[in-house]
XYZ file of C-alpha atoms in Angstrom:
143
model
C 19.489 -19.170 2.491
C 16.142 -19.694 1.224
C 15.877 -22.609 -1.085
C 12.527 -22.784 -3.188
C 10.970 -26.306 -4.992
C 10.702 -25.040 -8.745
C 7.007 -25.315 -8.301
C 6.957 -23.180 -5.284
C 9.314 -20.488 -6.914
C 7.073 -20.760 -10.246
C 3.811 -20.006 -7.978
C 5.227 -16.907 -6.910
C 6.269 -15.297 -10.001
C 3.268 -16.462 -11.801
C 1.048 -15.011 -9.111
C 2.962 -11.820 -9.228
C 2.912 -11.758 -13.149
C -0.787 -12.047 -12.481
C -1.610 -9.591 -10.167
C 0.340 -6.666 -12.049
C -0.307 -3.745 -11.666
C -1.273 -4.504 -7.843
C 1.096 -6.041 -5.614
C 0.261 -9.590 -4.691
C 0.911 -11.260 -1.385
C 1.150 -15.165 0.033
C 2.534 -17.446 2.727
C 5.764 -19.438 2.166
C 5.206 -22.990 3.419
C 8.043 -25.450 4.380
C 10.496 -26.819 6.567
C 13.868 -25.310 8.011
C 17.104 -27.577 7.243
C 18.149 -29.223 9.928
C 21.359 -28.452 11.558
C 21.306 -24.698 9.904
C 21.842 -22.009 12.812
C 19.579 -19.711 14.007
C 17.101 -20.496 10.922
C 19.537 -19.318 8.522
C 18.288 -22.124 5.974
C 15.156 -23.026 5.035
C 13.145 -24.695 2.113
C 10.158 -23.380 0.480
C 7.529 -26.046 -0.693
C 4.474 -24.311 -1.194
C 3.511 -20.526 -1.910
C -0.389 -19.909 -0.788
C -1.605 -17.133 -2.131
C -3.559 -14.553 0.160
C -5.960 -11.740 -0.774
C -4.302 -8.162 -0.940
C -6.566 -6.036 1.242
C -4.270 -2.770 1.288
C -5.954 0.587 0.644
C -3.766 0.816 -2.394
C -2.630 -2.332 -3.381
C -0.693 -0.868 -6.402
C 2.334 0.156 -3.946
C 1.032 -1.386 -0.885
C 0.140 -5.186 0.290
C -1.639 -6.309 3.655
C -2.857 -9.822 4.452
C -5.964 -9.754 6.366
C -5.205 -11.238 10.014
C -8.068 -13.655 9.842
C -7.028 -14.972 6.284
C -3.554 -14.898 7.434
C -4.506 -17.080 10.695
C -6.593 -19.648 8.766
C -3.284 -20.062 6.013
C -1.049 -20.521 9.105
C -3.524 -22.867 10.655
C -3.676 -24.610 7.102
C 0.282 -24.837 7.192
C 0.776 -26.673 10.273
C -2.146 -28.826 9.527
C -0.208 -30.300 6.433
C 2.890 -30.511 8.910
C 4.544 -27.630 7.811
C 6.152 -24.299 8.727
C 5.613 -20.733 7.905
C 9.198 -20.154 6.682
C 8.296 -16.538 5.141
C 5.861 -14.282 3.016
C 6.257 -13.011 0.047
C 5.018 -10.283 -2.157
C 5.612 -8.472 -5.567
C 6.849 -5.097 -6.312
C 5.481 -4.534 -9.673
C 7.309 -1.195 -10.608
C 10.771 -2.357 -8.902
C 12.821 -2.040 -6.738
C 13.727 -5.539 -5.943
C 14.392 -4.629 -2.027
C 12.227 -3.819 0.835
C 10.672 -0.747 1.320
C 10.127 1.487 4.179
C 6.925 0.370 4.661
C 7.927 -3.337 4.222
C 10.427 -2.785 7.096
C 7.825 -0.692 9.340
C 5.691 -3.797 8.895
C 7.692 -6.965 9.536
C 7.142 -8.816 12.342
C 8.164 -12.522 12.230
C 11.395 -12.589 13.229
C 14.182 -14.980 11.511
C 11.826 -15.506 8.694
C 11.945 -14.798 5.163
C 10.633 -11.733 3.349
C 10.617 -12.345 -0.705
C 10.109 -9.888 -3.103
C 8.902 -10.827 -6.772
C 10.038 -7.404 -8.686
C 8.285 -7.074 -11.912
C 10.690 -4.065 -13.307
C 12.011 -5.800 -16.618
C 12.337 -9.617 -16.079
C 11.082 -10.985 -12.949
C 13.821 -10.849 -10.162
C 13.395 -12.778 -6.733
C 15.180 -11.307 -3.796
C 15.007 -12.422 0.019
C 15.814 -10.715 3.032
C 15.415 -12.345 6.444
C 14.253 -10.115 9.494
C 16.077 -10.307 12.496
C 14.042 -7.780 14.535
C 13.614 -4.335 14.962
C 17.354 -3.642 16.334
C 18.764 -5.336 12.997
C 16.725 -5.336 10.317
C 16.249 -7.374 7.415
C 19.222 -9.206 6.485
C 20.120 -10.049 2.801
C 20.095 -13.664 2.041
C 20.638 -16.114 -1.184
C 17.875 -17.465 -3.133
C 18.097 -20.953 -4.643
C 16.352 -23.432 -6.118
C 15.766 -27.320 -5.196
C 15.526 -29.214 -8.821
């Protein structure tokens, strides 16, 4: 399960809406829930937007490695952890694409997609590694 604070959830949706028609992306900062097995439950307290440097940002996203390194350092400096990543699918669907699967690298982290096809829909999948792939997970709000 990935649980968002309301401000973090709203930040992801607002960023996605603001970037349409291009995909947007960013890093999710938060904390694992104590006692959760195998990083199965994280709380997102901040969404940190990054630039999408993909050659075709309308259908792909890519975070510049140097920017990613700087964001990871800032997350850790704030005593938080990288619990996942987010990006948008302006025209849907609300599930990982083949490209998303091919480029996932952070095992046991959440990959959140905000689909803008109709009403915004936020879904999440936890990357379990090359052999197991993406596992759908519950998205919840912590009020």
